């Protein structure tokens, strides 16, 4: 959007009254429901949305697909044999294994069984998840070009390996707006894993609004202390004093906005007001005392402990219930370069019952059909071992060529197993799904055509899916 057009779009009501030539516009504004200018300026959905909310569970580091959902029993015969050149085909490797003299096959040490009417193979480490496979939509053939964490997680969240672009949650906020004026539209939670052998660095760039207005950035809730820094008034500062202070700041910011027309100044005004309203709404949101014991039985006892993954997904349900559009939860320590046998059970215990509890809770509250739950990492893992290999333990390097993600609710097709990989879980043999396709599909469920859902920036119509070809994967839709 041209800066002048953006200024005109965001021009304040006070400025409308000050300029008599804009009185017709003032009358139009008065006809709108409420006084939220941002809501009036929202893009219009291109078709009826299936999902009103998204809860995105990102497993930071890259879960090993062949140890969880992509069962490869034939690999038992290949134990400690080298990965055939005909399978690798000279594909790029990370520097962590490119110098290895061998690439010995490491079959999964865990047992699998088929579950549900769909017959999905699920690892023994996920007993709760196995109960709900007919509610889930599995994608076994996700792929990406990124092979290291920094570009890979940025790619998965923003549609590009280069930082500085809006993330998926920011696009959802920009397109759909808020359902609750007392809570943010887009919230981020960083869950603390039980095992912390190899956590990856993540930062606020992953929930940035990029070139969208700052109001669309994710608001990070902390797991310890105040959920948001300075949400409570300092000692000796009453609500009346706080209100008077904010009124003064608003007047100064309005004066600055009328002079410069800077959209970020208007965003600052809105954020101060949101912060004030959140002082009342956030304590109620984060107080779990009124949750019945049956809730904690459903999610597991870990849900009572702030900062755990179980507690985070319970908080996500409470947020969606109160109108938050997009909740992003990061769960770290899935980067299993070594000690898969020791770390993977811990990781699965953290998420297994909690994910089951979230889906069941959404269903019993009538929120499942309108809430899209997403689970997955930024890439997969290699079938060959990194470092030492025994039948009881091994490590796995990064593998972008194929990995598994799942969705549930929100218009996704339940009981679906999409795509096939080769017997090594190394290459895709049927129905590939690129990150761009995945993003296009999510936007479709939110009511947007990814090719038309754009914002003008630096002379280009910028899109989440970029300029390369992407498609909505119809097979994943209910």
Short mmCIF file of C-alpha atoms in Angstrom, two decimals:
data_model
loop_
_atom_site.label_atom_id
_atom_site.label_comp_id
_atom_site.label_asym_id
_atom_site.label_seq_id
_atom_site.Cartn_x
_atom_site.Cartn_y
_atom_site.Cartn_z
CA UNK A 1 0.00 0.00 0.00
CA UNK A 2 1.29 3.48 -0.85
CA UNK A 3 2.27 5.42 2.33
CA UNK A 4 -0.22 8.21 1.49
CA UNK A 5 -3.03 5.69 0.99
CA UNK A 6 -2.13 4.06 4.29
CA UNK A 7 -2.23 7.46 5.98
CA UNK A 8 -5.68 8.17 4.55
CA UNK A 9 -6.91 4.74 5.62
CA UNK A 10 -5.72 5.24 9.19
CA UNK A 11 -6.67 8.91 9.56
CA UNK A 12 -8.11 9.56 13.02
CA UNK A 13 -11.71 10.50 13.84
CA UNK A 14 -10.47 13.69 15.47
CA UNK A 15 -8.71 14.63 12.24
CA UNK A 16 -11.91 13.87 10.31
CA UNK A 17 -13.75 16.41 12.43
CA UNK A 18 -10.93 18.95 12.13
CA UNK A 19 -11.05 18.82 8.33
CA UNK A 20 -14.54 19.84 7.24
CA UNK A 21 -14.08 18.25 3.82
CA UNK A 22 -14.11 14.84 5.48
CA UNK A 23 -17.52 15.15 7.18
CA UNK A 24 -19.04 12.58 4.83
CA UNK A 25 -16.39 10.17 5.97
CA UNK A 26 -17.28 10.96 9.57
CA UNK A 27 -20.89 10.01 8.89
CA UNK A 28 -19.74 6.75 7.34
CA UNK A 29 -17.59 5.98 10.36
CA UNK A 30 -20.53 6.66 12.68
CA UNK A 31 -22.51 4.02 10.81
CA UNK A 32 -19.93 1.36 11.56
CA UNK A 33 -20.43 -0.89 14.56
CA UNK A 34 -18.03 0.28 17.26
CA UNK A 35 -15.12 2.68 16.92
CA UNK A 36 -12.37 0.27 15.95
CA UNK A 37 -10.86 1.73 12.77
CA UNK A 38 -8.65 -1.30 12.28
CA UNK A 39 -11.67 -3.61 12.12
CA UNK A 40 -13.22 -1.47 9.38
CA UNK A 41 -10.01 -1.72 7.35
CA UNK A 42 -9.66 -5.52 7.54
CA UNK A 43 -9.32 -7.46 4.28
CA UNK A 44 -12.51 -9.22 3.29
CA UNK A 45 -12.42 -13.06 3.27
CA UNK A 46 -12.66 -14.58 -0.18
CA UNK A 47 -14.96 -17.43 0.85
CA UNK A 48 -16.63 -18.85 3.94
CA UNK A 49 -14.04 -19.84 6.53
CA UNK A 50 -14.04 -23.27 8.17
CA UNK A 51 -11.70 -22.19 10.97
CA UNK A 52 -12.13 -19.14 13.21
CA UNK A 53 -9.14 -19.96 15.42
CA UNK A 54 -5.76 -21.69 15.10
CA UNK A 55 -3.70 -23.41 17.79
CA UNK A 56 -0.29 -24.13 16.26
CA UNK A 57 1.93 -26.51 18.25
CA UNK A 58 5.49 -26.20 16.92
CA UNK A 59 7.98 -28.89 17.99
CA UNK A 60 11.26 -26.98 17.84
CA UNK A 61 14.14 -29.03 16.45
CA UNK A 62 12.39 -31.47 14.13
CA UNK A 63 10.68 -34.64 15.43
CA UNK A 64 11.95 -37.94 13.95
CA UNK A 65 9.10 -39.03 11.67
CA UNK A 66 10.21 -42.67 11.42
CA UNK A 67 10.17 -42.96 15.23
CA UNK A 68 6.66 -41.53 15.59
CA UNK A 69 4.33 -41.76 12.58
CA UNK A 70 6.17 -42.95 9.45
CA UNK A 71 6.66 -46.64 10.27
CA UNK A 72 9.36 -48.42 8.24
CA UNK A 73 9.52 -52.06 9.36
CA UNK A 74 11.82 -53.10 6.49
CA UNK A 75 14.59 -51.02 8.03
CA UNK A 76 15.17 -53.78 10.61
CA UNK A 77 16.81 -55.75 7.81
CA UNK A 78 19.11 -52.79 7.06
CA UNK A 79 20.43 -52.28 10.58
CA UNK A 80 23.97 -50.82 10.41
CA UNK A 81 24.07 -51.09 6.63
CA UNK A 82 24.99 -47.98 4.68
CA UNK A 83 22.26 -45.83 3.17
CA UNK A 84 22.29 -46.74 -0.54
CA UNK A 85 23.59 -44.06 -2.90
CA UNK A 86 20.48 -44.67 -5.01
CA UNK A 87 18.39 -43.38 -2.12
CA UNK A 88 20.52 -40.43 -1.11
CA UNK A 89 21.14 -39.35 -4.72
CA UNK A 90 23.78 -36.84 -3.70
CA UNK A 91 21.35 -34.80 -1.64
CA UNK A 92 22.63 -32.06 0.59
CA UNK A 93 23.78 -32.97 4.10
CA UNK A 94 24.45 -30.82 7.14
CA UNK A 95 28.02 -30.25 8.27
CA UNK A 96 27.25 -32.37 11.32
CA UNK A 97 27.19 -35.60 9.29
CA UNK A 98 28.71 -34.70 5.89
CA UNK A 99 32.13 -35.74 7.21
CA UNK A 100 31.03 -39.18 8.42
CA UNK A 101 32.78 -42.09 6.75
CA UNK A 102 29.51 -44.06 6.80
CA UNK A 103 25.76 -43.45 6.93
CA UNK A 104 24.55 -46.53 8.86
CA UNK A 105 20.81 -47.25 8.91
CA UNK A 106 19.17 -46.92 12.34
CA UNK A 107 15.76 -48.66 12.45
CA UNK A 108 13.36 -47.30 15.02
CA UNK A 109 13.77 -49.09 18.34
CA UNK A 110 10.15 -48.40 19.25
CA UNK A 111 7.13 -50.59 18.57
CA UNK A 112 4.26 -49.55 16.30
CA UNK A 113 0.65 -50.62 15.86
CA UNK A 114 -2.24 -49.57 13.64
CA UNK A 115 -5.09 -47.59 15.19
CA UNK A 116 -8.52 -46.33 14.28
CA UNK A 117 -10.63 -46.94 11.19
CA UNK A 118 -7.98 -45.12 9.16
CA UNK A 119 -5.33 -47.67 10.18
CA UNK A 120 -2.69 -45.08 11.11
CA UNK A 121 0.65 -46.42 12.37
CA UNK A 122 1.51 -44.80 15.70
CA UNK A 123 4.52 -45.32 17.94
CA UNK A 124 4.13 -46.89 21.38
CA UNK A 125 5.32 -43.60 22.92
CA UNK A 126 2.02 -41.94 21.93
CA UNK A 127 -0.73 -44.04 23.56
CA UNK A 128 -3.09 -41.08 24.03
CA UNK A 129 -2.67 -39.81 20.51
CA UNK A 130 -3.40 -43.27 19.13
CA UNK A 131 -6.94 -43.01 20.59
CA UNK A 132 -7.87 -40.05 18.38
CA UNK A 133 -6.30 -40.81 14.97
CA UNK A 134 -9.73 -40.80 13.31
CA UNK A 135 -10.07 -37.13 14.34
CA UNK A 136 -6.68 -36.28 12.83
CA UNK A 137 -5.33 -35.47 9.38
CA UNK A 138 -1.77 -36.78 8.91
CA UNK A 139 0.60 -35.40 6.27
CA UNK A 140 3.54 -37.76 5.85
CA UNK A 141 5.06 -35.91 2.91
CA UNK A 142 5.87 -32.41 4.10
CA UNK A 143 9.13 -31.08 2.67
CA UNK A 144 11.30 -27.97 2.68
CA UNK A 145 14.55 -26.72 1.15
CA UNK A 146 15.92 -25.50 4.51
CA UNK A 147 18.31 -27.86 6.24
CA UNK A 148 19.36 -25.89 9.35
CA UNK A 149 17.19 -24.67 12.21
CA UNK A 150 17.38 -20.90 11.80
CA UNK A 151 16.22 -20.74 8.17
CA UNK A 152 13.95 -23.79 8.54
CA UNK A 153 11.85 -22.55 11.44
CA UNK A 154 11.70 -19.08 9.87
CA UNK A 155 10.50 -20.70 6.62
CA UNK A 156 7.84 -22.70 8.41
CA UNK A 157 6.55 -19.69 10.32
CA UNK A 158 6.85 -16.91 7.71
CA UNK A 159 6.98 -18.61 4.30
CA UNK A 160 10.55 -17.50 3.66
CA UNK A 161 13.99 -18.51 4.93
CA UNK A 162 14.99 -14.84 5.28
CA UNK A 163 13.84 -13.11 8.46
CA UNK A 164 11.77 -9.93 8.57
CA UNK A 165 8.49 -11.14 7.10
CA UNK A 166 5.13 -11.55 8.87
CA UNK A 167 4.50 -14.93 10.44
CA UNK A 168 1.38 -17.02 9.90
CA UNK A 169 -0.21 -15.74 13.12
CA UNK A 170 0.34 -12.14 12.05
CA UNK A 171 -1.32 -12.84 8.68
CA UNK A 172 -4.29 -14.40 10.51
CA UNK A 173 -4.55 -11.33 12.75
CA UNK A 174 -4.34 -9.00 9.75
CA UNK A 175 -6.99 -10.91 7.84
CA UNK A 176 -9.48 -11.78 10.55
CA UNK A 177 -9.05 -9.19 13.29
CA UNK A 178 -10.00 -9.60 16.91
CA UNK A 179 -12.93 -11.37 18.55
CA UNK A 180 -12.11 -9.96 21.99
CA UNK A 181 -11.11 -6.36 22.66
CA UNK A 182 -9.61 -7.28 26.05
CA UNK A 183 -7.08 -9.86 24.81
CA UNK A 184 -4.56 -9.90 21.96
CA UNK A 185 -5.54 -11.39 18.63
CA UNK A 186 -2.32 -13.43 18.44
CA UNK A 187 -0.65 -14.95 21.54
CA UNK A 188 2.61 -16.90 21.86
CA UNK A 189 3.57 -19.35 24.60
CA UNK A 190 7.00 -21.00 24.95
CA UNK A 191 6.57 -24.27 26.86
CA UNK A 192 9.39 -25.67 28.98
CA UNK A 193 10.29 -29.27 28.03
CA UNK A 194 10.97 -31.81 30.76
CA UNK A 195 14.23 -32.78 29.06
CA UNK A 196 16.57 -29.92 28.14
CA UNK A 197 19.54 -31.76 26.59
CA UNK A 198 19.63 -29.70 23.40
CA UNK A 199 17.22 -26.77 23.21
CA UNK A 200 17.26 -24.48 20.19
CA UNK A 201 17.35 -20.70 20.41
CA UNK A 202 14.06 -19.07 19.42
CA UNK A 203 13.21 -15.40 19.54
CA UNK A 204 10.45 -12.87 18.92
CA UNK A 205 11.39 -12.64 15.24
CA UNK A 206 9.31 -15.81 14.80
CA UNK A 207 6.13 -14.03 15.88
CA UNK A 208 6.94 -10.71 14.25
CA UNK A 209 4.44 -8.76 12.16
CA UNK A 210 7.17 -7.95 9.63
CA UNK A 211 5.91 -5.33 7.18
CA UNK A 212 2.37 -5.54 8.59
CA UNK A 213 1.31 -3.10 11.27
CA UNK A 214 2.83 -3.79 14.69
CA UNK A 215 -0.57 -4.56 16.19
CA UNK A 216 -0.48 -7.92 14.35
CA UNK A 217 2.67 -9.19 16.08
CA UNK A 218 2.29 -12.01 18.59
CA UNK A 219 2.09 -11.11 22.28
CA UNK A 220 4.30 -13.45 24.29
CA UNK A 221 2.92 -14.69 27.61
CA UNK A 222 5.50 -15.69 30.21
CA UNK A 223 5.25 -18.92 32.19
CA UNK A 224 6.61 -17.49 35.45
CA UNK A 225 5.70 -14.31 37.32
CA UNK A 226 3.37 -11.89 35.62
CA UNK A 227 2.15 -13.38 32.31
CA UNK A 228 3.14 -10.10 30.65
CA UNK A 229 5.79 -7.76 32.00
CA UNK A 230 4.35 -4.75 33.84
CA UNK A 231 0.77 -6.01 33.46
CA UNK A 232 0.19 -5.03 37.09
CA UNK A 233 0.41 -1.47 38.37
CA UNK A 234 3.53 -0.60 40.41
CA UNK A 235 3.07 -0.29 44.19
CA UNK A 236 1.27 2.93 45.06
CA UNK A 237 -0.21 3.44 41.59
CA UNK A 238 -4.00 3.14 41.66
CA UNK A 239 -6.16 2.24 38.63
CA UNK A 240 -7.38 5.84 38.57
CA UNK A 241 -3.82 7.18 38.34
CA UNK A 242 -3.02 4.61 35.64
CA UNK A 243 -6.08 5.67 33.64
CA UNK A 244 -5.17 9.36 33.94
CA UNK A 245 -1.58 8.60 32.82
CA UNK A 246 -2.77 6.66 29.77
CA UNK A 247 -5.21 9.42 28.85
CA UNK A 248 -2.33 11.86 28.86
CA UNK A 249 -0.16 9.57 26.74
CA UNK A 250 -3.01 9.07 24.33
CA UNK A 251 -3.46 12.82 23.91
CA UNK A 252 0.24 13.26 23.18
CA UNK A 253 0.26 10.36 20.73
CA UNK A 254 -2.86 11.68 18.98
CA UNK A 255 -1.13 15.05 18.54
CA UNK A 256 1.90 13.31 17.08
CA UNK A 257 -0.25 11.20 14.78
CA UNK A 258 -2.13 14.22 13.45
CA UNK A 259 1.22 15.84 12.65
CA UNK A 260 3.00 12.87 11.04
CA UNK A 261 0.28 10.41 10.01
CA UNK A 262 2.56 7.59 11.24
CA UNK A 263 0.55 4.36 11.38
CA UNK A 264 2.84 2.97 14.09
CA UNK A 265 1.81 5.85 16.37
CA UNK A 266 -1.80 4.75 16.01
CA UNK A 267 -0.70 1.21 16.76
CA UNK A 268 0.98 2.46 19.94
CA UNK A 269 -2.24 4.17 21.01
CA UNK A 270 -4.19 0.95 20.52
CA UNK A 271 -1.56 -1.11 22.35
CA UNK A 272 -1.66 1.15 25.43
CA UNK A 273 -5.42 0.76 25.55
CA UNK A 274 -5.17 -3.00 25.07
CA UNK A 275 -2.63 -3.20 27.90
CA UNK A 276 -5.01 -1.34 30.20
CA UNK A 277 -7.90 -3.68 29.39
CA UNK A 278 -5.61 -6.70 29.77
CA UNK A 279 -4.92 -5.73 33.39
CA UNK A 280 -8.38 -7.03 34.17
CA UNK A 281 -8.73 -9.81 31.58
CA UNK A 282 -5.32 -11.55 31.83
CA UNK A 283 -5.45 -12.44 35.56
CA UNK A 284 -8.85 -14.06 35.00
CA UNK A 285 -7.53 -15.88 31.92
CA UNK A 286 -4.49 -17.34 33.68
CA UNK A 287 -6.26 -18.29 36.92
CA UNK A 288 -6.95 -22.02 36.67
CA UNK A 289 -8.49 -22.30 40.14
CA UNK A 290 -12.01 -22.55 38.74
CA UNK A 291 -11.13 -25.36 36.31
CA UNK A 292 -12.74 -28.60 37.53
CA UNK A 293 -10.56 -31.54 38.47
CA UNK A 294 -11.88 -33.35 35.40
CA UNK A 295 -9.95 -30.85 33.25
CA UNK A 296 -6.63 -31.83 34.84
CA UNK A 297 -7.54 -35.49 34.57
CA UNK A 298 -8.05 -34.93 30.86
CA UNK A 299 -4.82 -32.98 30.20
CA UNK A 300 -2.70 -34.68 32.87
CA UNK A 301 -1.36 -33.41 36.20
CA UNK A 302 1.38 -31.45 34.41
CA UNK A 303 -1.34 -28.99 33.34
CA UNK A 304 -1.33 -27.62 36.90
CA UNK A 305 2.31 -26.54 36.56
CA UNK A 306 2.84 -23.19 34.79
CA UNK A 307 5.15 -23.37 31.79
CA UNK A 308 4.64 -27.03 30.94
CA UNK A 309 3.33 -28.01 27.53
CA UNK A 310 0.15 -29.38 29.13
CA UNK A 311 -0.43 -26.11 30.97
CA UNK A 312 0.24 -24.17 27.74
CA UNK A 313 -2.33 -26.08 25.67
CA UNK A 314 -4.91 -25.72 28.45
CA UNK A 315 -4.20 -21.98 28.36
CA UNK A 316 -4.62 -22.09 24.57
CA UNK A 317 -8.10 -23.59 24.99
CA UNK A 318 -9.00 -20.86 27.48
CA UNK A 319 -7.75 -18.21 25.07
CA UNK A 320 -9.69 -19.58 22.11
CA UNK A 321 -12.75 -19.78 24.33
CA UNK A 322 -12.35 -16.05 25.00
CA UNK A 323 -11.89 -15.07 21.38
CA UNK A 324 -8.14 -15.17 20.75
CA UNK A 325 -7.69 -15.90 17.04
CA UNK A 326 -4.25 -17.52 16.91
CA UNK A 327 -2.25 -19.24 19.64
CA UNK A 328 1.29 -20.38 18.88
CA UNK A 329 2.99 -22.79 21.29
CA UNK A 330 6.67 -23.69 20.96
CA UNK A 331 7.98 -26.88 22.59
CA UNK A 332 11.75 -27.29 22.43
CA UNK A 333 14.37 -30.10 22.53
CA UNK A 334 13.29 -32.17 19.49
CA UNK A 335 16.74 -31.83 17.89
CA UNK A 336 17.74 -35.47 18.47
CA UNK A 337 21.29 -35.65 17.08
CA UNK A 338 21.99 -38.23 19.78
CA UNK A 339 20.32 -40.25 22.51
CA UNK A 340 16.98 -40.74 20.77
CA UNK A 341 16.23 -43.57 23.22
CA UNK A 342 16.68 -41.28 26.20
CA UNK A 343 15.11 -38.07 24.93
CA UNK A 344 12.20 -39.09 22.72
CA UNK A 345 10.19 -40.75 25.52
CA UNK A 346 10.44 -37.53 27.55
CA UNK A 347 9.35 -35.41 24.60
CA UNK A 348 6.37 -37.64 23.87
CA UNK A 349 5.27 -37.70 27.52
CA UNK A 350 5.25 -33.91 27.46
CA UNK A 351 2.91 -33.66 24.47
CA UNK A 352 0.95 -36.91 24.13
CA UNK A 353 -1.83 -36.68 26.73
CA UNK A 354 -1.87 -32.89 26.49
CA UNK A 355 -2.65 -32.98 22.74
CA UNK A 356 -5.32 -35.61 23.32
CA UNK A 357 -6.80 -33.53 26.13
CA UNK A 358 -6.83 -30.39 23.95
CA UNK A 359 -8.72 -32.07 21.12
CA UNK A 360 -11.26 -33.70 23.46
CA UNK A 361 -11.73 -30.47 25.38
CA UNK A 362 -12.37 -28.49 22.20
CA UNK A 363 -14.89 -31.13 21.08
CA UNK A 364 -16.87 -31.16 24.30
CA UNK A 365 -17.02 -27.34 24.33
CA UNK A 366 -18.22 -27.09 20.74
CA UNK A 367 -15.01 -25.41 19.57
CA UNK A 368 -13.41 -28.24 17.60
CA UNK A 369 -15.07 -27.62 14.26
CA UNK A 370 -14.01 -23.96 14.25
CA UNK A 371 -10.50 -24.40 15.72
CA UNK A 372 -7.65 -25.73 13.59
CA UNK A 373 -5.00 -27.55 15.64
CA UNK A 374 -1.61 -27.96 13.92
CA UNK A 375 1.31 -30.10 15.16
CA UNK A 376 4.78 -30.43 13.64
CA UNK A 377 8.37 -29.23 13.40
CA UNK A 378 10.51 -27.40 10.86
CA UNK A 379 11.88 -30.56 9.18
CA UNK A 380 12.36 -34.28 9.84
CA UNK A 381 15.28 -36.56 10.72
CA UNK A 382 17.54 -38.96 8.81
CA UNK A 383 17.11 -42.72 8.76
CA UNK A 384 20.87 -43.06 9.13
CA UNK A 385 22.53 -42.53 12.49
CA UNK A 386 24.60 -39.55 13.47
CA UNK A 387 27.45 -40.70 15.65
CA UNK A 388 27.45 -44.07 17.38
CA UNK A 389 24.83 -46.71 16.58
CA UNK A 390 23.48 -49.61 18.61
CA UNK A 391 20.14 -51.36 18.46
CA UNK A 392 19.20 -49.61 21.67
CA UNK A 393 20.29 -46.06 20.86
CA UNK A 394 21.25 -43.75 18.01
CA UNK A 395 21.09 -40.16 16.81
CA UNK A 396 19.50 -38.60 13.73
CA UNK A 397 20.54 -35.57 11.68
CA UNK A 398 18.26 -32.96 10.06
CA UNK A 399 16.27 -34.14 7.06
CA UNK A 400 14.22 -31.68 4.97
CA UNK A 401 13.19 -34.11 2.21
CA UNK A 402 10.20 -35.56 4.08
CA UNK A 403 8.60 -35.24 7.48
CA UNK A 404 5.22 -35.73 9.16
CA UNK A 405 2.79 -33.12 10.48
CA UNK A 406 -0.82 -33.41 11.56
CA UNK A 407 -3.91 -31.24 11.81
CA UNK A 408 -7.22 -31.69 13.58
CA UNK A 409 -10.50 -29.78 13.53
CA UNK A 410 -11.09 -26.48 11.81
CA UNK A 411 -12.21 -27.97 8.50
CA UNK A 412 -9.35 -30.46 8.10
CA UNK A 413 -10.33 -33.93 6.91
CA UNK A 414 -10.44 -36.39 9.84
CA UNK A 415 -9.02 -39.89 9.54
CA UNK A 416 -6.75 -38.92 6.63
CA UNK A 417 -3.26 -40.28 5.92
CA UNK A 418 -1.84 -38.20 3.09
CA UNK A 419 1.24 -39.07 1.05
CA UNK A 420 3.83 -41.83 0.99
CA UNK A 421 7.58 -41.92 1.48
CA UNK A 422 10.04 -44.58 0.35
CA UNK A 423 10.96 -47.50 2.60
CA UNK A 424 13.79 -45.43 4.11
CA UNK A 425 11.56 -42.44 4.97
CA UNK A 426 14.09 -40.48 2.94
CA UNK A 427 12.29 -39.45 -0.27
CA UNK A 428 8.67 -38.76 -1.17
CA UNK A 429 7.10 -41.18 -3.62
CA UNK A 430 3.51 -39.88 -3.64
CA UNK A 431 1.64 -36.62 -2.92
CA UNK A 432 4.33 -34.15 -1.78
CA UNK A 433 3.25 -31.13 0.28
CA UNK A 434 5.59 -28.16 0.30
CA UNK A 435 5.50 -25.55 3.07
CA UNK A 436 3.90 -23.14 0.56
CA UNK A 437 1.13 -25.68 -0.12
CA UNK A 438 0.61 -26.11 3.60
CA UNK A 439 0.32 -22.36 4.13
CA UNK A 440 -2.05 -22.02 1.18
CA UNK A 441 -4.24 -24.74 2.70
CA UNK A 442 -4.31 -23.09 6.14
CA UNK A 443 -5.24 -19.73 4.60
CA UNK A 444 -7.99 -21.46 2.63
CA UNK A 445 -9.44 -22.86 5.87
CA UNK A 446 -9.35 -19.31 7.30
CA UNK A 447 -11.32 -18.03 4.32
CA UNK A 448 -8.55 -16.59 2.13
CA UNK A 449 -7.24 -17.28 -1.36
CA UNK A 450 -3.48 -17.23 -0.85
CA UNK A 451 -2.93 -15.67 -4.28
CA UNK A 452 -5.22 -12.73 -3.51
CA UNK A 453 -4.42 -12.31 0.17
CA UNK A 454 -1.58 -9.79 0.01
CA UNK A 455 -0.33 -6.45 1.23
CA UNK A 456 1.56 -3.84 -0.78
CA UNK A 457 5.13 -3.38 0.47
CA UNK A 458 8.15 -1.91 -1.30
CA UNK A 459 6.28 -1.87 -4.58
CA UNK A 460 5.28 -5.54 -4.46
CA UNK A 461 2.10 -7.41 -3.52
CA UNK A 462 3.61 -9.46 -0.70
CA UNK A 463 2.05 -12.84 0.17
CA UNK A 464 2.63 -15.50 2.80
CA UNK A 465 3.14 -18.06 0.01
CA UNK A 466 5.49 -15.83 -1.99
CA UNK A 467 5.76 -15.77 -5.76
CA UNK A 468 6.50 -19.45 -6.39
CA UNK A 469 3.76 -21.91 -7.22
CA UNK A 470 1.62 -23.14 -4.32
CA UNK A 471 -1.65 -25.03 -4.18
CA UNK A 472 -4.41 -25.71 -1.71
CA UNK A 473 -4.20 -29.43 -0.88
CA UNK A 474 -7.84 -30.40 -1.36
CA UNK A 475 -7.25 -33.91 -0.03
CA UNK A 476 -6.66 -32.40 3.44
CA UNK A 477 -10.00 -30.58 3.54
CA UNK A 478 -13.18 -31.95 5.07
#
